[in-house]
Coordinates of C-alpha atoms in Angstrom, one line a residue:
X278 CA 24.8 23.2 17.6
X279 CA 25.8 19.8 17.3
X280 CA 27.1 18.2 13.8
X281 CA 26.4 14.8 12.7
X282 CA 28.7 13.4 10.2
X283 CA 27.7 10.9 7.2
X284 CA 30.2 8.3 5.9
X285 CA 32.6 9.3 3.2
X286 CA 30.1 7.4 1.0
X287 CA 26.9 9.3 2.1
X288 CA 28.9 12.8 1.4
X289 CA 30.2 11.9 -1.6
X290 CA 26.9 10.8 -2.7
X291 CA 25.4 13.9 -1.7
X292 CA 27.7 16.4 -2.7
X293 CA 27.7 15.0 -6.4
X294 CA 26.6 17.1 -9.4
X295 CA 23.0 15.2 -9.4
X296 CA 21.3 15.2 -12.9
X297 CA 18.1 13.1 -14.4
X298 CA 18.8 9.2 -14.9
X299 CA 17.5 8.7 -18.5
X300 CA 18.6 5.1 -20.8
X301 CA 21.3 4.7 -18.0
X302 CA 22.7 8.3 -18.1
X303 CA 23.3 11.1 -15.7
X304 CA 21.7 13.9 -18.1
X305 CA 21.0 17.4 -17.8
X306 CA 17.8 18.8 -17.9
X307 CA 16.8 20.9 -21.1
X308 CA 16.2 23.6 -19.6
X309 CA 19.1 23.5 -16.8
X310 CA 17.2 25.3 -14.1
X311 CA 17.8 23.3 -10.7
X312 CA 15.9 23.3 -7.4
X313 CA 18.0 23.4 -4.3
X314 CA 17.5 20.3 -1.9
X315 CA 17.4 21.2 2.5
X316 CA 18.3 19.0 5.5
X317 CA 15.0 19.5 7.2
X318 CA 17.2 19.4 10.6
X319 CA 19.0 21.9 9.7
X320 CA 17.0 24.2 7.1
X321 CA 20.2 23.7 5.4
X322 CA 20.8 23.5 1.5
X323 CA 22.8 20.1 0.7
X324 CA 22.5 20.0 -2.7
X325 CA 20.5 20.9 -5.7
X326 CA 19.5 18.7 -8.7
X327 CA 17.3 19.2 -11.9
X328 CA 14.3 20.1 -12.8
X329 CA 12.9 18.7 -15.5
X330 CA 10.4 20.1 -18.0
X331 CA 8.1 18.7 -20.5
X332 CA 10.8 18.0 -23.3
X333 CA 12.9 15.9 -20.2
X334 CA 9.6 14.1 -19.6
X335 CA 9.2 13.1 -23.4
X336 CA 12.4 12.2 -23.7
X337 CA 12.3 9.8 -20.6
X338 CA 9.0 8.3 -22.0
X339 CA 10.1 8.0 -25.7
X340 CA 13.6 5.9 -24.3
X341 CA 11.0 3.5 -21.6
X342 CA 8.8 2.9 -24.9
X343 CA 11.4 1.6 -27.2
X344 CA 12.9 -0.6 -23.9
X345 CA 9.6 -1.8 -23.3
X346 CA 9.3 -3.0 -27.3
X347 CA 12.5 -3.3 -28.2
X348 CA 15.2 -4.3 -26.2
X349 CA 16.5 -7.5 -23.8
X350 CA 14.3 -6.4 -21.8
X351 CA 11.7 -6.9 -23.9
X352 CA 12.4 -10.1 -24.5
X353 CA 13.8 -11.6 -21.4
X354 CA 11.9 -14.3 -20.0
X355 CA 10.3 -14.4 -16.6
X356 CA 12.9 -15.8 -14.9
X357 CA 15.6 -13.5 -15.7
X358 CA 13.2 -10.7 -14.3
X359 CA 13.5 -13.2 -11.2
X360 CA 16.8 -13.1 -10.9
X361 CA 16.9 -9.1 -11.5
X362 CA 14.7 -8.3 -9.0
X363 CA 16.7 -10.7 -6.1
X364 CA 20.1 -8.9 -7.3
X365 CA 18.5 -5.6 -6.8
X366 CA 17.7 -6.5 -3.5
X367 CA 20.6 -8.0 -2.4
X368 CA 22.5 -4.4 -3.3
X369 CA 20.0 -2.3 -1.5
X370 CA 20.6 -4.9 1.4
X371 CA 24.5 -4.7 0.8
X372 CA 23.9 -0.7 0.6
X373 CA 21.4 0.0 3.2
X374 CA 23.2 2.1 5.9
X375 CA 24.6 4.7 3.0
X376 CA 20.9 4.5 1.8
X377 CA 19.8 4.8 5.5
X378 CA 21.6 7.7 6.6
X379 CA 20.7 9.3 2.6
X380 CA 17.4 8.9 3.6
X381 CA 17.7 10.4 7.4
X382 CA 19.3 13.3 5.9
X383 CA 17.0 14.1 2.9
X384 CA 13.5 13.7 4.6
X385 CA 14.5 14.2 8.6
X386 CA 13.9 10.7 9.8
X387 CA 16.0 9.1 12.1
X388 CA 18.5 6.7 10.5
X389 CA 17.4 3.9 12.4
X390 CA 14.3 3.8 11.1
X391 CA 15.2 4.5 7.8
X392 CA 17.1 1.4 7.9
X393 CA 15.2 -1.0 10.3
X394 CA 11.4 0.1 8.6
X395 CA 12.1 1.7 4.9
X396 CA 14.6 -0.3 3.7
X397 CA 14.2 -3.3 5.4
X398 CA 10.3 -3.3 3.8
X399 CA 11.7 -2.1 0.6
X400 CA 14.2 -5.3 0.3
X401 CA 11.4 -7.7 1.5
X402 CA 8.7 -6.4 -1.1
X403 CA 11.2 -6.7 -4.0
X404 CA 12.0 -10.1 -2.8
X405 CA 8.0 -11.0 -2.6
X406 CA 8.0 -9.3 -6.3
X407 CA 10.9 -11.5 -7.4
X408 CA 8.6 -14.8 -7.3
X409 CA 5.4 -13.3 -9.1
X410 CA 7.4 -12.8 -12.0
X411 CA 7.2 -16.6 -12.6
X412 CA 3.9 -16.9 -11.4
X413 CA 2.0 -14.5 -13.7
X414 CA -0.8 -16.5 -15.0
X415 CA -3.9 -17.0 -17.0
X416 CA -6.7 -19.7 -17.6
X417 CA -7.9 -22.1 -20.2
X418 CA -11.9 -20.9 -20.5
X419 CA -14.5 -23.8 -22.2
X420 CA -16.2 -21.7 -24.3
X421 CA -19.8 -22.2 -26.4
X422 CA -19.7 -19.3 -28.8
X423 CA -23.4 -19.9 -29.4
X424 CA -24.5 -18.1 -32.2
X425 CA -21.7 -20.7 -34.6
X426 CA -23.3 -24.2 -33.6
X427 CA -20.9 -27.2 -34.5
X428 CA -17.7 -25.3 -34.3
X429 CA -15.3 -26.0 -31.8
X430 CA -12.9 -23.4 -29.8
X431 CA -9.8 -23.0 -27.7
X432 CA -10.0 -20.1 -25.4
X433 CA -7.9 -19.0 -23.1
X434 CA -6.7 -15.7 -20.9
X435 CA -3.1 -14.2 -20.5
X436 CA -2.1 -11.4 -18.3
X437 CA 0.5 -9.3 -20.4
X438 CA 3.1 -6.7 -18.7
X439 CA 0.9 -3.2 -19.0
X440 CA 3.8 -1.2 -20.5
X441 CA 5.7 2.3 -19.7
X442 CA 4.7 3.0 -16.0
X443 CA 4.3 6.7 -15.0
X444 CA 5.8 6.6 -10.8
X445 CA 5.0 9.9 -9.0
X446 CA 5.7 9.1 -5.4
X447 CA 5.6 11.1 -2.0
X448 CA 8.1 12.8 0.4
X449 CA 7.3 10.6 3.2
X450 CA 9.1 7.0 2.6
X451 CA 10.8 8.3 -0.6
X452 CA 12.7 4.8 -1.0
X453 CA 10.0 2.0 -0.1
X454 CA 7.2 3.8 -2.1
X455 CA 9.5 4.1 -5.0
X456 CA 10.0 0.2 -4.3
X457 CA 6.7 0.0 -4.0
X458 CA 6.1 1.1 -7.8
X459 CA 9.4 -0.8 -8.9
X460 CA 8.6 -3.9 -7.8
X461 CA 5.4 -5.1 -9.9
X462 CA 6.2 -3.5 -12.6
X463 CA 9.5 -4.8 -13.0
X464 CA 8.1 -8.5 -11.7
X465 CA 6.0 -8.2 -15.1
X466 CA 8.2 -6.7 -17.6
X467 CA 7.1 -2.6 -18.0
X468 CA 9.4 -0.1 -17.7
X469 CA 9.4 3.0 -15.7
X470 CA 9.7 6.7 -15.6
X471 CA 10.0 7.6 -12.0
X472 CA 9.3 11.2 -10.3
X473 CA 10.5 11.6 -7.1
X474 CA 9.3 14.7 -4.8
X475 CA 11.2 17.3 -5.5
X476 CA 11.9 17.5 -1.4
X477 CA 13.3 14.0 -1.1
X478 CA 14.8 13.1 -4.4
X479 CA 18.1 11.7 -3.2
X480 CA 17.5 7.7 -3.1
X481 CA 15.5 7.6 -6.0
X482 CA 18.5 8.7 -8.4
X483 CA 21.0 6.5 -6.1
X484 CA 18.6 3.5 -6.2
X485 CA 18.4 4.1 -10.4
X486 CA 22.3 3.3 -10.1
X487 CA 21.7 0.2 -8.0
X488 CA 18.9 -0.9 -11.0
X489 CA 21.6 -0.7 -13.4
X490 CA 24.4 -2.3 -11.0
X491 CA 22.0 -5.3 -10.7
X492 CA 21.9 -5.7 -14.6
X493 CA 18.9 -4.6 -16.0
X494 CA 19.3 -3.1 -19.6
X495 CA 19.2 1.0 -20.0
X496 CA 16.0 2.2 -20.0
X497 CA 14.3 0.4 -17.5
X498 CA 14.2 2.7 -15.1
X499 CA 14.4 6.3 -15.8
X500 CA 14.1 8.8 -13.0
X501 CA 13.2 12.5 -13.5
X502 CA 13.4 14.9 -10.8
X503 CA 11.7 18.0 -10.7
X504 CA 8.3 20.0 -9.3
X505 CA 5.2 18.2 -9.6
X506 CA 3.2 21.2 -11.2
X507 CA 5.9 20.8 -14.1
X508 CA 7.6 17.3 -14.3
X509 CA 4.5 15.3 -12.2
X510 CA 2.2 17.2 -14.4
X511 CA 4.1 15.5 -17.7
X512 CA 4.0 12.9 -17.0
X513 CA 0.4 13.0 -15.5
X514 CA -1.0 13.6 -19.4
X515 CA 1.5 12.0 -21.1
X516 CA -0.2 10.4 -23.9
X517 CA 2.4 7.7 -24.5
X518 CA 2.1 6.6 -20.3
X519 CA 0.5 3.3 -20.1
X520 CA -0.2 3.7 -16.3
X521 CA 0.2 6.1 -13.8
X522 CA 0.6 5.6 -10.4
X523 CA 0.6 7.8 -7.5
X524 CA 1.2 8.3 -4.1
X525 CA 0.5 11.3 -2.3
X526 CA -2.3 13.8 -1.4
X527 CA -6.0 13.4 -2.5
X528 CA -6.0 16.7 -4.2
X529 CA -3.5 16.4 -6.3
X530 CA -4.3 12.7 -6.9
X531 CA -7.5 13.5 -8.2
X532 CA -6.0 16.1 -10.6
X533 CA -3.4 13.7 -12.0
X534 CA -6.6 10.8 -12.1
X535 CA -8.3 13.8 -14.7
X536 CA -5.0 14.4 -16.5
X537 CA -4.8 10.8 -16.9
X538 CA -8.2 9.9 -18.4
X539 CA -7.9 12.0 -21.1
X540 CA -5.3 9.3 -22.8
X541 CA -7.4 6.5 -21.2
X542 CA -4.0 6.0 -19.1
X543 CA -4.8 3.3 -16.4
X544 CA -4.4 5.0 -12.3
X545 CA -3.6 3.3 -9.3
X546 CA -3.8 6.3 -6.4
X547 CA -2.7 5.6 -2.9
X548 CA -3.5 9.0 -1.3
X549 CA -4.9 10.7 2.1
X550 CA -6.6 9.3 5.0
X551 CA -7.5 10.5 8.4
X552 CA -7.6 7.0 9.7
X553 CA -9.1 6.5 13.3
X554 CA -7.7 4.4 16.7
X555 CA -10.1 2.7 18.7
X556 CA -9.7 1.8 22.4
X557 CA -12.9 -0.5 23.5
X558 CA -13.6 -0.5 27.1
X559 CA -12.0 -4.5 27.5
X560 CA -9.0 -3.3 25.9
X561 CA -5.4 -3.6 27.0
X562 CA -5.0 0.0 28.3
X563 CA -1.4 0.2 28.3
X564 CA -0.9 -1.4 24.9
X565 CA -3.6 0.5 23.8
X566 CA -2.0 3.8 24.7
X567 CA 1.6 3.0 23.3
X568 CA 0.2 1.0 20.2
X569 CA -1.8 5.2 19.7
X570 CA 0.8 7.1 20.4
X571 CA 3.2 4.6 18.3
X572 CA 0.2 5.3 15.6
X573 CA 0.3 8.9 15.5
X574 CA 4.0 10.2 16.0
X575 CA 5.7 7.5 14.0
X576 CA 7.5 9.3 11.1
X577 CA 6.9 12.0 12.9
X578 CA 3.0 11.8 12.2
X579 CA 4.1 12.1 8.3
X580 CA 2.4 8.6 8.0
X581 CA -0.9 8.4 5.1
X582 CA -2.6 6.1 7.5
X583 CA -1.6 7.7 10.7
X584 CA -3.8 7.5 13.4
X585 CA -4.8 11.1 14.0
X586 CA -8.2 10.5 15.3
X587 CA -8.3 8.3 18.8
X588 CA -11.8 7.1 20.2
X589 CA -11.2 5.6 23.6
X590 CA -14.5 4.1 25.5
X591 CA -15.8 7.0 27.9
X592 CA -14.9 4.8 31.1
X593 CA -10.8 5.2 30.6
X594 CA -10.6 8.3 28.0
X595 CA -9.2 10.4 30.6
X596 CA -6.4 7.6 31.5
X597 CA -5.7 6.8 28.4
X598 CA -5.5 10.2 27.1
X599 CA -3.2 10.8 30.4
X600 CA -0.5 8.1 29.2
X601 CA -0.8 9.0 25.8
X602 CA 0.3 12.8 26.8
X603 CA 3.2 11.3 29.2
X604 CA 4.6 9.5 26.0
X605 CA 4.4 12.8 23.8
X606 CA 6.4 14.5 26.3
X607 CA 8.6 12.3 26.9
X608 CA 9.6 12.1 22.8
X609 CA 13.3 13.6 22.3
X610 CA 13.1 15.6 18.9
X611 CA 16.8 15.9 17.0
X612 CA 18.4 15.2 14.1
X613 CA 18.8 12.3 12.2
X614 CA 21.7 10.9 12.6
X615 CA 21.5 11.6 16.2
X616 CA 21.5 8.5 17.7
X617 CA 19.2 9.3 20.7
X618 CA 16.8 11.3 18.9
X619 CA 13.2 9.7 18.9
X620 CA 11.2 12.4 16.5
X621 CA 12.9 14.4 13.6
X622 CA 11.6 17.1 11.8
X623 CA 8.8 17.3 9.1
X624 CA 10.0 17.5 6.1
X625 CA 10.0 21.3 4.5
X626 CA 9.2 24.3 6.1
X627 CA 5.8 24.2 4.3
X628 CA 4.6 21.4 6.4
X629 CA 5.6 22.7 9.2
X630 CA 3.6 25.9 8.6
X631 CA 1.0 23.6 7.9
X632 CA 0.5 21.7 11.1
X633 CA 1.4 24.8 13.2
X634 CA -1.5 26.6 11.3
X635 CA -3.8 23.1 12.7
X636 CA -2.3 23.7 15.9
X637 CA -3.1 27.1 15.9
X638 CA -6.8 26.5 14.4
X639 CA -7.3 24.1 17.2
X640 CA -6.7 26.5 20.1
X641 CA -9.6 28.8 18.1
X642 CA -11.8 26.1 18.6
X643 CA -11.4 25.8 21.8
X644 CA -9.2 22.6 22.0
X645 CA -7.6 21.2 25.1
X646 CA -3.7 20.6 24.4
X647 CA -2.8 17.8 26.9
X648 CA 0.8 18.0 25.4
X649 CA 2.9 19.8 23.1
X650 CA 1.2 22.2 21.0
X651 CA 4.1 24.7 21.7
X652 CA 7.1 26.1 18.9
X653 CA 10.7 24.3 19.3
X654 CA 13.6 26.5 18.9
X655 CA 16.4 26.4 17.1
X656 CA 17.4 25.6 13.3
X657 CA 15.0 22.9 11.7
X658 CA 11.5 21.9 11.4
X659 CA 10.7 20.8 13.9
X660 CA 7.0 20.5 16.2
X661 CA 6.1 19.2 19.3
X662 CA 4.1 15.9 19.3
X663 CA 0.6 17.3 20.3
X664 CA -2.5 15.8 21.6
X665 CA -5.8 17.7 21.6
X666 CA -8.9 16.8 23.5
X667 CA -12.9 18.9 23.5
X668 CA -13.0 19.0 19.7
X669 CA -16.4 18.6 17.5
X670 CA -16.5 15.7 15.5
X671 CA -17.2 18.0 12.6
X672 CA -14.0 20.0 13.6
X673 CA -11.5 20.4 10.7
X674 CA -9.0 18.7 12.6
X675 CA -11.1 15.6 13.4
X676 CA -12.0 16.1 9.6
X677 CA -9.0 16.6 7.6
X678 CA -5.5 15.0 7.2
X679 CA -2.9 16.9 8.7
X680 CA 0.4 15.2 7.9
X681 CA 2.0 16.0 11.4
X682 CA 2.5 14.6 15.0
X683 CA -1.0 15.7 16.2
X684 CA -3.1 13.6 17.7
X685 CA -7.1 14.6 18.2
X686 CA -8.7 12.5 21.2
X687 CA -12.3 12.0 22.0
X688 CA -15.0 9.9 23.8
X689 CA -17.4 7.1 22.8
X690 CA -20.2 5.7 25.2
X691 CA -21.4 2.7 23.0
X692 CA -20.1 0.5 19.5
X693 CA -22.3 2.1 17.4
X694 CA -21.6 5.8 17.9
X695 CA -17.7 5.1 17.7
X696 CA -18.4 2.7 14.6
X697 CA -20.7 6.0 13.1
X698 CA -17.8 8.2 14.0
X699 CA -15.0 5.8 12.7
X700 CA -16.6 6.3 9.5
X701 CA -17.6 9.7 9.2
X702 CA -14.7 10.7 6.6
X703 CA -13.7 11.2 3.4
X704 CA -10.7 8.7 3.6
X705 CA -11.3 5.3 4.3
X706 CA -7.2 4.0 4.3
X707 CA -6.7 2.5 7.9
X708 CA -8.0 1.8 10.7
X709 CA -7.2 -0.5 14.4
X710 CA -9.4 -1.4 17.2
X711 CA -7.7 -2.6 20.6
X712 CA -9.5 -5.3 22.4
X713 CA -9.6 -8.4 24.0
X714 CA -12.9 -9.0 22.9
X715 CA -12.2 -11.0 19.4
X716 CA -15.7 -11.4 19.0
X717 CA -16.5 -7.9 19.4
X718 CA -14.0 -6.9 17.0
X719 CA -15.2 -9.7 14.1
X720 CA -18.5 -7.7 14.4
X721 CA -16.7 -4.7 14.0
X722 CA -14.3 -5.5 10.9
X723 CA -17.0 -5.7 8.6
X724 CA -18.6 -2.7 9.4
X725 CA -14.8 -0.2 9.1
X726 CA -14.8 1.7 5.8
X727 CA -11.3 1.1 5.5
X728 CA -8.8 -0.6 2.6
X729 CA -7.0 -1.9 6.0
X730 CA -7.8 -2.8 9.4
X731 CA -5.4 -3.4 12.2
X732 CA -6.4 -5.3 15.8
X733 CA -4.0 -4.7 18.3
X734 CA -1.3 -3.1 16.5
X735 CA -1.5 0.2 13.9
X736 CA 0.3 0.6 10.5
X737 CA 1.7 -3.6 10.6
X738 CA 2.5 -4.1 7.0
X739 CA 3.7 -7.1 5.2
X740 CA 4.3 -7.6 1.6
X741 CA 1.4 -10.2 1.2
X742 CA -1.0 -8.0 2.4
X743 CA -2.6 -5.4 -0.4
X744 CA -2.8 -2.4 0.8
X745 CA -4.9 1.1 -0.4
X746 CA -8.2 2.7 0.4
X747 CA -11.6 3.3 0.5
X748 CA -13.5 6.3 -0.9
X749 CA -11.1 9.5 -1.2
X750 CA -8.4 7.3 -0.3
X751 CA -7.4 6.2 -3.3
X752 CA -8.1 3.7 -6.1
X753 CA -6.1 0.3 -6.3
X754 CA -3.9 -1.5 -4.1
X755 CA -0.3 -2.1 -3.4
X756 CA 1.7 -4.8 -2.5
X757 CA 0.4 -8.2 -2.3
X758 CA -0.6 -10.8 -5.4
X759 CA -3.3 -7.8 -5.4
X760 CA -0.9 -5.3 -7.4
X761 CA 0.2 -7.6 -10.2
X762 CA -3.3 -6.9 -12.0
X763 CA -2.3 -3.3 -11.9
X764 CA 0.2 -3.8 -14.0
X765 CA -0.9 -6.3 -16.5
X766 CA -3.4 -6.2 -19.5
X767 CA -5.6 -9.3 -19.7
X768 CA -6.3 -10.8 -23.0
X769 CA -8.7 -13.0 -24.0
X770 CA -7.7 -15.5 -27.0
X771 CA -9.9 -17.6 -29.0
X772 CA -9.1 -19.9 -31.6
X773 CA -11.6 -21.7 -34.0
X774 CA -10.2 -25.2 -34.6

C-alpha cells in the first residue's frame, strides 16, 4: 500500500498530546477518558484527544460568560472586532495547506479540495463577517404612545451581541462550518464554546490556536471535544448557553432544539435534506449530466444538500442517466493526499455501514444499479459512487438522506409531476433545475420548497447568500447579512422627554 506523507508541520500537529482549549489553555478533561481519532483512508488510529464531560462543559461556559461580561472583549469596540476577524483570516490563509492536508487526513477528503473549497470559503466568509461588525445597526422609530396624550418620546432599536454561543458542528466540512459559527458571532461580540465531532476534531483545536494568534482575548473561543451524547448533550441544556447552534442530522437536531427550550436558549439548526436535481427537456444535457453527478459525489456525497434525487424529462432520462454512470465509473477513489485521487472515503466505518446497508436495501427493492453499487477492497472506507434507477417515489432511498455517493434517478413526463415530486420530502435544503428555458424556471422557483435554489449549477455558495432550509431542514440561516440577527438581541428603547 502506498504512503502519503504530511509536512513536518501537519505531523507534528497531529502527533501532539491534544487536550480541550478552555480561556486559552490546552486542558485536560475531568474525567481523562480519551476517544481515539482514524484516518478514514486507512482505518488507522492517528491520535486520540479528550472527551469532555459535563463538569468540562461548565467550565468552558462559566470562562465564555465572564469574557462575554467582563473582559476586553467585552468592551472592545466594533472595529477592533474588525480588525480580529481580518487577522484571523489572514492566518488561516497564511496556514491553509497544513490546515488542508489536517483536514484531508482527518475526514478523508482530498487535500485539494480541502484547500481550494473549505478553506478558501472559510477565509472568504470571515472576511464578509469582518465588515458587519461595523455595520450592526438599529433605527430611530416615531412613536405615539397613545394612551399619555401631550408627552413626547424618543424611541429607538439596537441590535445587541446575543451572548455565550453553544457551536455543535458536523463531520463533513469540520473547518468552514466551524467558520461558519465563528464568524457572526465573533462579528458581534459573543463568545463561543465550540464542539467539534468527535470524528473530525482536528482543525477545530488548531483553528482555536490561530483565534488566539490573531489576538483575541482568552476566552473567546473555547473548544471542547468529545461525544455528542455527552459533551453535545451539555452543552445542548446548558442553562447558562445563550444560543445554540447546530449543524448536523435532523434527528439529533430536533433533540438538541428540545434540550434547548427548556432554558428558552435561542436555536439556529442547519440539518438534513434529500434535495432533488432537475433536468428539463430544453436543458443542456451535457452540463446537465456533469453539473448531477458533480452534485451527488462531491465530498464524496457527504454533502447536506447533495443532490441524491435526479428527475430528468422522460425524453433523455436514459442518456442522461447513461453519462451520468460513465462519470461514476470513471471516478478514481484513494487517499487524501494522493494527488490523483478524485473520491476519498466516507468518514467512519459507521457511515460506510450506513450507505452499504442503502445500497443493499435498494437491490431488495428491485433497483437498477447503472454503476457502482459494488464493495472496494482494501484498508479504508471506501464505496463506489452508485447510481440507481426503477425505484418508487415512496422508496426509502428516494425518501431519506443517505449521506453517501448514491445517486437515485427517475423520470418525469410534465412540470407539474416533477414539481409534486421535487417537493414530496421532509427536507426542503436545496434544490437546481437545468434549463435554457429562464422563463420556465422563474415559474418554477417560486413553487421549490427549498431554503436554496440553484439554475444551472448545484451546491454554488457565496458568503452573501443566506443559506438553511425549509421544513425538517432546519431553522435559521447562515451566512449572509441574514445570520447577524441570529446572533443579536434587539432592544427597543424609549425615552420620555
Amino acid at each position: 500500500m502506498t504512503t502519503y506523507t504530511p509536512s513536518e508541520a501537519t505531523s507534528n500537529f497531529i502527533n501532539r498530546n491534544h487536550q480541550l482549549f478552555i480561556n486559552g489553555e490546552s486542558v485536560a478533561s475531568v474525567s481523562g477518558k480519551t476517544i481515539d481519532v482514524y484516518n478514514p483512508a486507512t482505518a488507522e488510529k492517528i491520535t486520540q484527544i479528550q472527551a469532555a464531560g459535563q463538569e468540562d462543559i461548565n467550565k468552558a461556559v462559566a470562562v465564555a460568560r465572564k469574557t462575554f461580561e467582563d473582559s476586553d472583549w467585552s468592551r472592545a469596540l466594533p472595529s477592533d472586532r474588525e480588525r480580529l476577524l481580518w487577522r484571523l483570516a489572514d492566518l488561516i490563509e497564511a496556514n491553509s495547506d497544513e490546515l488542508s492536508e489536517i483536514e484531508s487526513i482527518d475526514n478523508g477528503k482530498g487535500v485539494g479540495i480541502a484547500k481550494g473549497v473549505d478553506i478558501r470559503l472559510a477565509i472568504d466568509f470571515l472576511r464578509y463577517m469582518a465588515g458587519f461588525a461595523t455595520k450592526i445597526e438599529g433605527s430611530t422609530v416615531d412613536v405615539s404612545v397613545p394612551f399619555m396624550p401631550g408627552s413626547q418620546f424618543h424611541g429607538y432599536t439596537r441590535r445587541e451581541a446575543v451572548g455565550v454561543v453553544g457551536a455543535i458542528v458536523a463531520w463533513n466540512f469540520p473547518l468552514l462550518l466551524s467558520c461558519w459559527k465563528l464568524g457572526p458571532a465573533l462579528a458581534t461580540g459573543c463568545t463561543v464554546v465550540l464542539k467539534p465531532a468527535e470524528d473530525t476534531p482536528l482543525t477545530a483545536l488548531r483553528l482555536a490556536e490561530l483565534v488566539m494568534e490573531a489576538g483575541y482575548p482568552p476566552g473567546v473561543l473555547n473548544v471542547v471535544t468529545g461525544y455528542g451524547h455527552e459533551a453535545g448533550a451539555a452543552l445542548s441544556s446548558h442553562p447558562d448557553v445563550d444560543k445554540l447552534t447546530f449543524t448536523g442530522s435532523t434527528p439529533v437536531g430536533k433533540m438538541i432544539g428540545k434540550a434547548a427550550m427548556d432554558s428558552m436558549t435561542r436555536v439556529t439548526l442547519e440539518l438534513g435534506g434529500k434535495s432533488p436535481t432537475i433536468v428539463l427537456e430544453d436543458a443542456d444535457l451535457n452540463m446537465a449530466a456533469q453539473g448531477a453527478a458533480n452534485a451527488i459525489f462531491f465530498n464524496q456525497g457527504q454533502v447536506c444538500c447533495a443532490g441524491s434525487r435526479l428527475y430528468v424529462h422522460k425524453k433523455h432520462f436514459e442518456n442522461v442517466v447513461a453519462d451520468i454512470s460513465d462519470i461514476a465509473n470513471s471516478i478514481t477513489l484513494g487517499h487524501g493526499l494522493d494527488p490523483n485521487s478524485q473520491m476519498g472515503p466516507l468518514v467512519s466505518a459507521k457511515q460506510l455501514d450506513r450507505v452499504n446497508g442503502y445500497i443493499e436495501k435498494g437491490r431488495q427493492d428491485g433497483a437498477t444499479i447503472t454503476a457502482g453499487g459494488n464493495g472496494v477492497n482494501g484498508p479504508g472506507y471506501f464505496v463506489k459512487p452508485t447510481v440507481m434507477v426503477d425505484l418508487a417515489q415512496n422508496s426509502a432511498l428516494v425518501q431519506e438522506e443517505i449521506f453517501g455517493p448514491v445517486l437515485v434517478a427517475r423520470p418525469f413526463e410534465d412540470i407539474e409531476e416533477v414539481i409534486k415530486a421535487a417537493n414530496d420530502s421532509p427536507y426542503g435544503l436545496g434544490a437546481s433545475i437545468w434549463s435554457n428555458n429562464l422563463s420556465q424556471v422563474h415559474r418554477m422557483i417560486p413553487r421549490i420548497k427549498s431554503g436554496s435554489v440553484w439554475v444551472n449549477c448545484h451546491t454554488a455558495l457565496d458568503s452573501a447568500l443566506p443559506f438553511g432550509g425549509y421544513k425538517q431542514s432546519g431553522l435559521g440561516r447562515e451566512m449572509g447579512s441574514a445570520v447577524i440577527e441570529h446572533y443579536t438581541e434587539l432592544k427597543s428603547v424609549l425615552i420620555h422627554i
